[in-house]
PDB file of N, CA, C and O and ligand atoms in Angstrom:
ATOM      1  N   MET A   1     -74.870  26.742-108.402  1.00 63.00           N
ATOM      2  CA  MET A   1     -75.121  27.662-107.290  1.00 63.00           C
ATOM      3  C   MET A   1     -76.112  27.013-106.328  1.00 63.00           C
ATOM      4  O   MET A   1     -77.160  26.553-106.743  1.00 63.00           O
ATOM      5  N   SER A   2     -75.775  26.958-105.050  1.00 78.00           N
ATOM      6  CA  SER A   2     -76.680  26.333-104.094  1.00 78.00           C
ATOM      7  C   SER A   2     -77.772  27.314-103.673  1.00 78.00           C
ATOM      8  O   SER A   2     -77.653  28.519-103.871  1.00 78.00           O
ATOM      9  N   GLN A   3     -78.837  26.783-103.108  1.00 73.00           N
ATOM     10  CA  GLN A   3     -79.982  27.587-102.684  1.00 73.00           C
ATOM     11  C   GLN A   3     -79.588  28.664-101.671  1.00 73.00           C
ATOM     12  O   GLN A   3     -80.101  29.770-101.703  1.00 73.00           O
ATOM     13  N   ASN A   4     -78.664  28.304-100.762  1.00 89.00           N
ATOM     14  CA  ASN A   4     -78.318  29.238 -99.692  1.00 89.00           C
ATOM     15  C   ASN A   4     -77.163  30.157-100.047  1.00 89.00           C
ATOM     16  O   ASN A   4     -76.740  30.957 -99.224  1.00 89.00           O
ATOM     17  N   GLU A   5     -76.682  30.028-101.281  1.00 95.00           N
ATOM     18  CA  GLU A   5     -75.601  30.914-101.701  1.00 95.00           C
ATOM     19  C   GLU A   5     -76.125  32.348-101.788  1.00 95.00           C
ATOM     20  O   GLU A   5     -77.220  32.591-102.282  1.00 95.00           O
ATOM     21  N   VAL A   6     -75.306  33.270-101.288  1.00 97.00           N
ATOM     22  CA  VAL A   6     -75.711  34.674-101.322  1.00 97.00           C
ATOM     23  C   VAL A   6     -75.624  35.174-102.761  1.00 97.00           C
ATOM     24  O   VAL A   6     -74.572  35.111-103.380  1.00 97.00           O
ATOM     25  N   LEU A   7     -76.752  35.626-103.275  1.00 97.00           N
ATOM     26  CA  LEU A   7     -76.802  36.142-104.641  1.00 97.00           C
ATOM     27  C   LEU A   7     -76.483  37.639-104.653  1.00 97.00           C
ATOM     28  O   LEU A   7     -75.795  38.131-105.525  1.00 97.00           O
ATOM     29  N   CYS A   8     -76.984  38.348-103.661  1.00 98.00           N
ATOM     30  CA  CYS A   8     -76.714  39.787-103.547  1.00 98.00           C
ATOM     31  C   CYS A   8     -75.877  40.030-102.294  1.00 98.00           C
ATOM     32  O   CYS A   8     -76.379  39.923-101.177  1.00 98.00           O
ATOM     33  N   ARG A   9     -74.621  40.328-102.524  1.00 98.00           N
ATOM     34  CA  ARG A   9     -73.699  40.497-101.394  1.00 98.00           C
ATOM     35  C   ARG A   9     -73.951  41.799-100.636  1.00 98.00           C
ATOM     36  O   ARG A   9     -73.761  41.855 -99.426  1.00 98.00           O
ATOM     37  N   CYS A  10     -74.369  42.815-101.306  1.00 98.00           N
ATOM     38  CA  CYS A  10     -74.608  44.103-100.633  1.00 98.00           C
ATOM     39  C   CYS A  10     -75.689  43.986 -99.562  1.00 98.00           C
ATOM     40  O   CYS A  10     -75.561  44.520 -98.471  1.00 98.00           O
ATOM     41  N   LEU A  11     -76.777  43.283 -99.905  1.00 98.00           N
ATOM     42  CA  LEU A  11     -77.920  43.195 -99.006  1.00 98.00           C
ATOM     43  C   LEU A  11     -78.046  41.821 -98.363  1.00 98.00           C
ATOM     44  O   LEU A  11     -79.012  41.560 -97.651  1.00 98.00           O
ATOM     45  N   ASN A  12     -77.061  40.935 -98.626  1.00 98.00           N
ATOM     46  CA  ASN A  12     -77.037  39.603 -98.045  1.00 98.00           C
ATOM     47  C   ASN A  12     -78.328  38.823 -98.328  1.00 98.00           C
ATOM     48  O   ASN A  12     -78.979  38.301 -97.424  1.00 98.00           O
ATOM     49  N   VAL A  13     -78.700  38.775 -99.594  1.00 98.00           N
ATOM     50  CA  VAL A  13     -79.914  38.080-100.020  1.00 98.00           C
ATOM     51  C   VAL A  13     -79.505  36.798-100.735  1.00 98.00           C
ATOM     52  O   VAL A  13     -78.652  36.823-101.634  1.00 98.00           O
ATOM     53  N   THR A  14     -80.122  35.678-100.341  1.00 98.00           N
ATOM     54  CA  THR A  14     -79.763  34.387-100.931  1.00 98.00           C
ATOM     55  C   THR A  14     -80.517  34.135-102.229  1.00 98.00           C
ATOM     56  O   THR A  14     -81.547  34.756-102.514  1.00 98.00           O
ATOM     57  N   ARG A  15     -80.002  33.183-102.989  1.00 97.00           N
ATOM     58  CA  ARG A  15     -80.684  32.742-104.217  1.00 97.00           C
ATOM     59  C   ARG A  15     -82.088  32.249-103.879  1.00 97.00           C
ATOM     60  O   ARG A  15     -83.038  32.529-104.591  1.00 97.00           O
ATOM     61  N   GLN A  16     -82.218  31.536-102.770  1.00 97.00           N
ATOM     62  CA  GLN A  16     -83.515  30.988-102.373  1.00 97.00           C
ATOM     63  C   GLN A  16     -84.541  32.109-102.139  1.00 97.00           C
ATOM     64  O   GLN A  16     -85.702  31.993-102.532  1.00 97.00           O
ATOM     65  N   GLU A  17     -84.115  33.181-101.511  1.00 98.00           N
ATOM     66  CA  GLU A  17     -85.031  34.303-101.259  1.00 98.00           C
ATOM     67  C   GLU A  17     -85.485  34.943-102.573  1.00 98.00           C
ATOM     68  O   GLU A  17     -86.650  35.314-102.722  1.00 98.00           O
ATOM     69  N   VAL A  18     -84.553  35.049-103.519  1.00 97.00           N
ATOM     70  CA  VAL A  18     -84.915  35.622-104.830  1.00 97.00           C
ATOM     71  C   VAL A  18     -85.864  34.672-105.561  1.00 97.00           C
ATOM     72  O   VAL A  18     -86.856  35.100-106.146  1.00 97.00           O
ATOM     73  N   GLU A  19     -85.596  33.379-105.486  1.00 96.00           N
ATOM     74  CA  GLU A  19     -86.480  32.400-106.133  1.00 96.00           C
ATOM     75  C   GLU A  19     -87.884  32.457-105.536  1.00 96.00           C
ATOM     76  O   GLU A  19     -88.874  32.353-106.260  1.00 96.00           O
ATOM     77  N   GLN A  20     -87.987  32.640-104.238  1.00 97.00           N
ATOM     78  CA  GLN A  20     -89.311  32.752-103.595  1.00 97.00           C
ATOM     79  C   GLN A  20     -90.047  33.986-104.091  1.00 97.00           C
ATOM     80  O   GLN A  20     -91.256  33.953-104.323  1.00 97.00           O
ATOM     81  N   ALA A  21     -89.312  35.079-104.244  1.00 97.00           N
ATOM     82  CA  ALA A  21     -89.937  36.311-104.754  1.00 97.00           C
ATOM     83  C   ALA A  21     -90.512  36.071-106.142  1.00 97.00           C
ATOM     84  O   ALA A  21     -91.594  36.559-106.475  1.00 97.00           O
ATOM     85  N   ILE A  22     -89.802  35.294-106.944  1.00 97.00           N
ATOM     86  CA  ILE A  22     -90.240  35.021-108.315  1.00 97.00           C
ATOM     87  C   ILE A  22     -91.384  34.000-108.321  1.00 97.00           C
ATOM     88  O   ILE A  22     -92.423  34.224-108.941  1.00 97.00           O
ATOM     89  N   ASP A  23     -91.190  32.897-107.616  1.00 95.00           N
ATOM     90  CA  ASP A  23     -92.142  31.780-107.677  1.00 95.00           C
ATOM     91  C   ASP A  23     -93.404  32.025-106.847  1.00 95.00           C
ATOM     92  O   ASP A  23     -94.503  31.694-107.274  1.00 95.00           O
ATOM     93  N   VAL A  24     -93.251  32.580-105.666  1.00 96.00           N
ATOM     94  CA  VAL A  24     -94.387  32.726-104.757  1.00 96.00           C
ATOM     95  C   VAL A  24     -95.086  34.071-104.951  1.00 96.00           C
ATOM     96  O   VAL A  24     -96.313  34.142-104.970  1.00 96.00           O
ATOM     97  N   PHE A  25     -94.292  35.121-105.139  1.00 96.00           N
ATOM     98  CA  PHE A  25     -94.889  36.463-105.227  1.00 96.00           C
ATOM     99  C   PHE A  25     -94.917  36.997-106.659  1.00 96.00           C
ATOM    100  O   PHE A  25     -95.253  38.155-106.882  1.00 96.00           O
ATOM    101  N   ALA A  26     -94.575  36.132-107.622  1.00 95.00           N
ATOM    102  CA  ALA A  26     -94.691  36.453-109.048  1.00 95.00           C
ATOM    103  C   ALA A  26     -93.899  37.689-109.476  1.00 95.00           C
ATOM    104  O   ALA A  26     -94.320  38.405-110.387  1.00 95.00           O
ATOM    105  N   ALA A  27     -92.764  37.930-108.828  1.00 97.00           N
ATOM    106  CA  ALA A  27     -91.908  39.032-109.268  1.00 97.00           C
ATOM    107  C   ALA A  27     -91.384  38.703-110.663  1.00 97.00           C
ATOM    108  O   ALA A  27     -90.877  37.609-110.900  1.00 97.00           O
ATOM    109  N   SER A  28     -91.533  39.641-111.591  1.00 97.00           N
ATOM    110  CA  SER A  28     -91.122  39.358-112.972  1.00 97.00           C
ATOM    111  C   SER A  28     -90.095  40.369-113.493  1.00 97.00           C
ATOM    112  O   SER A  28     -89.723  40.305-114.660  1.00 97.00           O
ATOM    113  N   THR A  29     -89.656  41.273-112.632  1.00 97.00           N
ATOM    114  CA  THR A  29     -88.624  42.236-113.018  1.00 97.00           C
ATOM    115  C   THR A  29     -87.618  42.365-111.881  1.00 97.00           C
ATOM    116  O   THR A  29     -87.913  41.997-110.733  1.00 97.00           O
ATOM    117  N   GLU A  30     -86.459  42.918-112.198  1.00 97.00           N
ATOM    118  CA  GLU A  30     -85.455  43.132-111.155  1.00 97.00           C
ATOM    119  C   GLU A  30     -85.982  44.109-110.105  1.00 97.00           C
ATOM    120  O   GLU A  30     -85.704  43.962-108.924  1.00 97.00           O
ATOM    121  N   LYS A  31     -86.756  45.088-110.529  1.00 97.00           N
ATOM    122  CA  LYS A  31     -87.308  46.069-109.582  1.00 97.00           C
ATOM    123  C   LYS A  31     -88.257  45.400-108.595  1.00 97.00           C
ATOM    124  O   LYS A  31     -88.245  45.702-107.402  1.00 97.00           O
ATOM    125  N   GLU A  32     -89.103  44.491-109.109  1.00 98.00           N
ATOM    126  CA  GLU A  32     -90.045  43.805-108.218  1.00 98.00           C
ATOM    127  C   GLU A  32     -89.293  42.919-107.230  1.00 98.00           C
ATOM    128  O   GLU A  32     -89.648  42.871-106.042  1.00 98.00           O
ATOM    129  N   VAL A  33     -88.271  42.222-107.712  1.00 98.00           N
ATOM    130  CA  VAL A  33     -87.447  41.411-106.804  1.00 98.00           C
ATOM    131  C   VAL A  33     -86.806  42.320-105.747  1.00 98.00           C
ATOM    132  O   VAL A  33     -86.773  41.998-104.567  1.00 98.00           O
ATOM    133  N   GLY A  34     -86.338  43.482-106.177  1.00 98.00           N
ATOM    134  CA  GLY A  34     -85.727  44.431-105.256  1.00 98.00           C
ATOM    135  C   GLY A  34     -86.697  44.921-104.200  1.00 98.00           C
ATOM    136  O   GLY A  34     -86.343  45.047-103.030  1.00 98.00           O
ATOM    137  N   ARG A  35     -87.944  45.188-104.607  1.00 98.00           N
ATOM    138  CA  ARG A  35     -88.955  45.645-103.644  1.00 98.00           C
ATOM    139  C   ARG A  35     -89.246  44.569-102.603  1.00 98.00           C
ATOM    140  O   ARG A  35     -89.449  44.848-101.429  1.00 98.00           O
ATOM    141  N   LEU A  36     -89.263  43.315-103.055  1.00 98.00           N
ATOM    142  CA  LEU A  36     -89.616  42.212-102.155  1.00 98.00           C
ATOM    143  C   LEU A  36     -88.447  41.764-101.275  1.00 98.00           C
ATOM    144  O   LEU A  36     -88.651  41.341-100.136  1.00 98.00           O
ATOM    145  N   THR A  37     -87.235  41.800-101.802  1.00 98.00           N
ATOM    146  CA  THR A  37     -86.097  41.220-101.078  1.00 98.00           C
ATOM    147  C   THR A  37     -84.974  42.216-100.791  1.00 98.00           C
ATOM    148  O   THR A  37     -84.082  41.913-100.017  1.00 98.00           O
ATOM    149  N   GLU A  38     -84.980  43.346-101.468  1.00 98.00           N
ATOM    150  CA  GLU A  38     -83.915  44.363-101.458  1.00 98.00           C
ATOM    151  C   GLU A  38     -82.708  43.955-102.300  1.00 98.00           C
ATOM    152  O   GLU A  38     -81.767  44.719-102.436  1.00 98.00           O
ATOM    153  N   ALA A  39     -82.729  42.746-102.869  1.00 98.00           N
ATOM    154  CA  ALA A  39     -81.623  42.326-103.738  1.00 98.00           C
ATOM    155  C   ALA A  39     -81.513  43.273-104.926  1.00 98.00           C
ATOM    156  O   ALA A  39     -82.520  43.668-105.511  1.00 98.00           O
ATOM    157  N   GLY A  40     -80.305  43.666-105.243  1.00 98.00           N
ATOM    158  CA  GLY A  40     -80.077  44.525-106.403  1.00 98.00           C
ATOM    159  C   GLY A  40     -80.275  45.997-106.142  1.00 98.00           C
ATOM    160  O   GLY A  40     -80.205  46.805-107.067  1.00 98.00           O
ATOM    161  N   THR A  41     -80.515  46.372-104.901  1.00 98.00           N
ATOM    162  CA  THR A  41     -80.777  47.778-104.599  1.00 98.00           C
ATOM    163  C   THR A  41     -79.547  48.498-104.041  1.00 98.00           C
ATOM    164  O   THR A  41     -79.638  49.645-103.626  1.00 98.00           O
ATOM    165  N   GLY A  42     -78.412  47.809-104.057  1.00 98.00           N
ATOM    166  CA  GLY A  42     -77.167  48.442-103.604  1.00 98.00           C
ATOM    167  C   GLY A  42     -76.327  48.840-104.801  1.00 98.00           C
ATOM    168  O   GLY A  42     -76.723  49.705-105.584  1.00 98.00           O
ATOM    169  N   CYS A  43     -75.217  48.156-104.990  1.00 98.00           N
ATOM    170  CA  CYS A  43     -74.297  48.503-106.088  1.00 98.00           C
ATOM    171  C   CYS A  43     -74.845  48.092-107.458  1.00 98.00           C
ATOM    172  O   CYS A  43     -74.354  48.525-108.477  1.00 98.00           O
ATOM    173  N   MET A  44     -75.841  47.229-107.453  1.00 96.00           N
ATOM    174  CA  MET A  44     -76.538  46.749-108.657  1.00 96.00           C
ATOM    175  C   MET A  44     -75.735  45.761-109.491  1.00 96.00           C
ATOM    176  O   MET A  44     -76.173  45.386-110.578  1.00 96.00           O
ATOM    177  N   CYS A  45     -74.580  45.319-109.034  1.00 97.00           N
ATOM    178  CA  CYS A  45     -73.791  44.403-109.870  1.00 97.00           C
ATOM    179  C   CYS A  45     -74.400  43.002-109.913  1.00 97.00           C
ATOM    180  O   CYS A  45     -74.007  42.197-110.746  1.00 97.00           O
ATOM    181  N   CYS A  46     -75.374  42.692-109.063  1.00 98.00           N
ATOM    182  CA  CYS A  46     -76.016  41.380-109.087  1.00 98.00           C
ATOM    183  C   CYS A  46     -77.261  41.370-109.964  1.00 98.00           C
ATOM    184  O   CYS A  46     -77.908  40.334-110.113  1.00 98.00           O
ATOM    185  N   ARG A  47     -77.610  42.497-110.531  1.00 97.00           N
ATOM    186  CA  ARG A  47     -78.861  42.571-111.297  1.00 97.00           C
ATOM    187  C   ARG A  47     -78.889  41.630-112.489  1.00 97.00           C
ATOM    188  O   ARG A  47     -79.942  41.104-112.826  1.00 97.00           O
ATOM    189  N   ARG A  48     -77.759  41.414-113.122  1.00 97.00           N
ATOM    190  CA  ARG A  48     -77.733  40.469-114.238  1.00 97.00           C
ATOM    191  C   ARG A  48     -78.080  39.063-113.749  1.00 97.00           C
ATOM    192  O   ARG A  48     -78.830  38.335-114.410  1.00 97.00           O
ATOM    193  N   CYS A  49     -77.552  38.671-112.585  1.00 97.00           N
ATOM    194  CA  CYS A  49     -77.877  37.351-112.019  1.00 97.00           C
ATOM    195  C   CYS A  49     -79.366  37.268-111.706  1.00 97.00           C
ATOM    196  O   CYS A  49     -79.990  36.230-111.938  1.00 97.00           O
ATOM    197  N   ILE A  50     -79.923  38.352-111.178  1.00 98.00           N
ATOM    198  CA  ILE A  50     -81.354  38.359-110.862  1.00 98.00           C
ATOM    199  C   ILE A  50     -82.167  38.215-112.148  1.00 98.00           C
ATOM    200  O   ILE A  50     -83.109  37.423-112.219  1.00 98.00           O
ATOM    201  N   ARG A  51     -81.789  38.961-113.175  1.00 98.00           N
ATOM    202  CA  ARG A  51     -82.481  38.904-114.473  1.00 98.00           C
ATOM    203  C   ARG A  51     -82.413  37.492-115.044  1.00 98.00           C
ATOM    204  O   ARG A  51     -83.409  36.953-115.519  1.00 98.00           O
ATOM    205  N   ASP A  52     -81.226  36.865-114.966  1.00 97.00           N
ATOM    206  CA  ASP A  52     -81.064  35.500-115.483  1.00 97.00           C
ATOM    207  C   ASP A  52     -81.932  34.522-114.701  1.00 97.00           C
ATOM    208  O   ASP A  52     -82.528  33.607-115.275  1.00 97.00           O
ATOM    209  N   LEU A  53     -82.002  34.710-113.386  1.00 97.00           N
ATOM    210  CA  LEU A  53     -82.798  33.816-112.544  1.00 97.00           C
ATOM    211  C   LEU A  53     -84.289  33.973-112.843  1.00 97.00           C
ATOM    212  O   LEU A  53     -85.026  32.987-112.893  1.00 97.00           O
ATOM    213  N   ILE A  54     -84.746  35.201-113.050  1.00 98.00           N
ATOM    214  CA  ILE A  54     -86.147  35.430-113.426  1.00 98.00           C
ATOM    215  C   ILE A  54     -86.455  34.688-114.717  1.00 98.00           C
ATOM    216  O   ILE A  54     -87.449  33.958-114.813  1.00 98.00           O
ATOM    217  N   ARG A  55     -85.601  34.832-115.718  1.00 97.00           N
ATOM    218  CA  ARG A  55     -85.809  34.187-117.019  1.00 97.00           C
ATOM    219  C   ARG A  55     -85.829  32.656-116.839  1.00 97.00           C
ATOM    220  O   ARG A  55     -86.699  31.974-117.376  1.00 97.00           O
ATOM    221  N   GLU A  56     -84.874  32.146-116.068  1.00 96.00           N
ATOM    222  CA  GLU A  56     -84.777  30.700-115.839  1.00 96.00           C
ATOM    223  C   GLU A  56     -86.041  30.164-115.168  1.00 96.00           C
ATOM    224  O   GLU A  56     -86.608  29.159-115.592  1.00 96.00           O
ATOM    225  N   ARG A  57     -86.510  30.844-114.126  1.00 94.00           N
ATOM    226  CA  ARG A  57     -87.695  30.373-113.392  1.00 94.00           C
ATOM    227  C   ARG A  57     -88.948  30.479-114.264  1.00 94.00           C
ATOM    228  O   ARG A  57     -89.826  29.618-114.198  1.00 94.00           O
ATOM    229  N   GLN A  58     -89.034  31.526-115.081  1.00 92.00           N
ATOM    230  CA  GLN A  58     -90.191  31.671-115.957  1.00 92.00           C
ATOM    231  C   GLN A  58     -90.205  30.575-117.011  1.00 92.00           C
ATOM    232  O   GLN A  58     -91.262  30.039-117.337  1.00 92.00           O
ATOM    233  N   GLN A  59     -89.032  30.208-117.540  1.00 93.00           N
ATOM    234  CA  GLN A  59     -88.959  29.137-118.525  1.00 93.00           C
ATOM    235  C   GLN A  59     -89.346  27.806-117.895  1.00 93.00           C
ATOM    236  O   GLN A  59     -90.082  27.018-118.493  1.00 93.00           O
ATOM    237  N   GLN A  60     -88.865  27.554-116.682  1.00 90.00           N
ATOM    238  CA  GLN A  60     -89.222  26.306-115.991  1.00 90.00           C
ATOM    239  C   GLN A  60     -90.722  26.247-115.741  1.00 90.00           C
ATOM    240  O   GLN A  60     -91.354  25.211-115.903  1.00 90.00           O
ATOM    241  N   SER A  61     -91.295  27.371-115.340  1.00 86.00           N
ATOM    242  CA  SER A  61     -92.716  27.440-115.085  1.00 86.00           C
ATOM    243  C   SER A  61     -93.514  27.176-116.352  1.00 86.00           C
ATOM    244  O   SER A  61     -94.525  26.458-116.335  1.00 86.00           O
ATOM    245  N   ALA A  62     -93.056  27.720-117.481  1.00 87.00           N
ATOM    246  CA  ALA A  62     -93.744  27.521-118.755  1.00 87.00           C
ATOM    247  C   ALA A  62     -93.685  26.050-119.163  1.00 87.00           C
ATOM    248  O   ALA A  62     -94.671  25.498-119.661  1.00 87.00           O
ATOM    249  N   VAL A  63     -92.541  25.408-118.944  1.00 89.00           N
ATOM    250  CA  VAL A  63     -92.394  23.991-119.277  1.00 89.00           C
ATOM    251  C   VAL A  63     -93.352  23.159-118.437  1.00 89.00           C
ATOM    252  O   VAL A  63     -94.035  22.258-118.936  1.00 89.00           O
ATOM    253  N   LEU A  64     -93.467  23.472-117.154  1.00 88.00           N
ATOM    254  CA  LEU A  64     -94.358  22.723-116.269  1.00 88.00           C
ATOM    255  C   LEU A  64     -95.819  22.896-116.678  1.00 88.00           C
ATOM    256  O   LEU A  64     -96.612  21.974-116.594  1.00 88.00           O
ATOM    257  N   ARG A  65     -96.166  24.096-117.124  1.00 86.00           N
ATOM    258  CA  ARG A  65     -97.566  24.347-117.534  1.00 86.00           C
ATOM    259  C   ARG A  65     -97.938  23.563-118.790  1.00 86.00           C
ATOM    260  O   ARG A  65     -99.086  23.172-118.944  1.00 86.00           O
ATOM    261  N   THR A  66     -96.949  23.341-119.683  1.00 87.00           N
ATOM    262  CA  THR A  66     -97.264  22.637-120.934  1.00 87.00           C
ATOM    263  C   THR A  66     -97.114  21.129-120.805  1.00 87.00           C
ATOM    264  O   THR A  66     -97.522  20.399-121.704  1.00 87.00           O
ATOM    265  N   ALA A  67     -96.519  20.657-119.718  1.00 79.00           N
ATOM    266  CA  ALA A  67     -96.306  19.208-119.526  1.00 79.00           C
ATOM    267  C   ALA A  67     -97.595  18.512-119.138  1.00 79.00           C
ATOM    268  O   ALA A  67     -98.506  19.049-118.634  1.00 79.00           O
TER     269      ALA A  67
HETATM  270  S1  FES B   1     -74.421  42.763-104.931  1.00 87.28           S
HETATM  271 FE1  FES B   1     -76.548  43.106-105.105  1.00 87.28          FE
HETATM  272  S2  FES B   1     -76.757  45.237-104.980  1.00 87.28           S
HETATM  273 FE2  FES B   1     -74.635  44.903-104.765  1.00 87.28          FE
END
């Protein structure tokens, strides 16, 4: 999935915008991502992708902290 790929089609939110919410603003739940970007606040079918992305970014962050 590329950075500019739309992750939430309802609200036209890109993967990059969701990653910024997680990395820069420390969003750690789908609700927090939704408050910051509106992703996942429509039909909610993208929430699993958002949850997976949160988990992925948190794991990467943990690896960087221990390196
Ligand atoms: S695709 Fe994200 S809320 Fe519908």
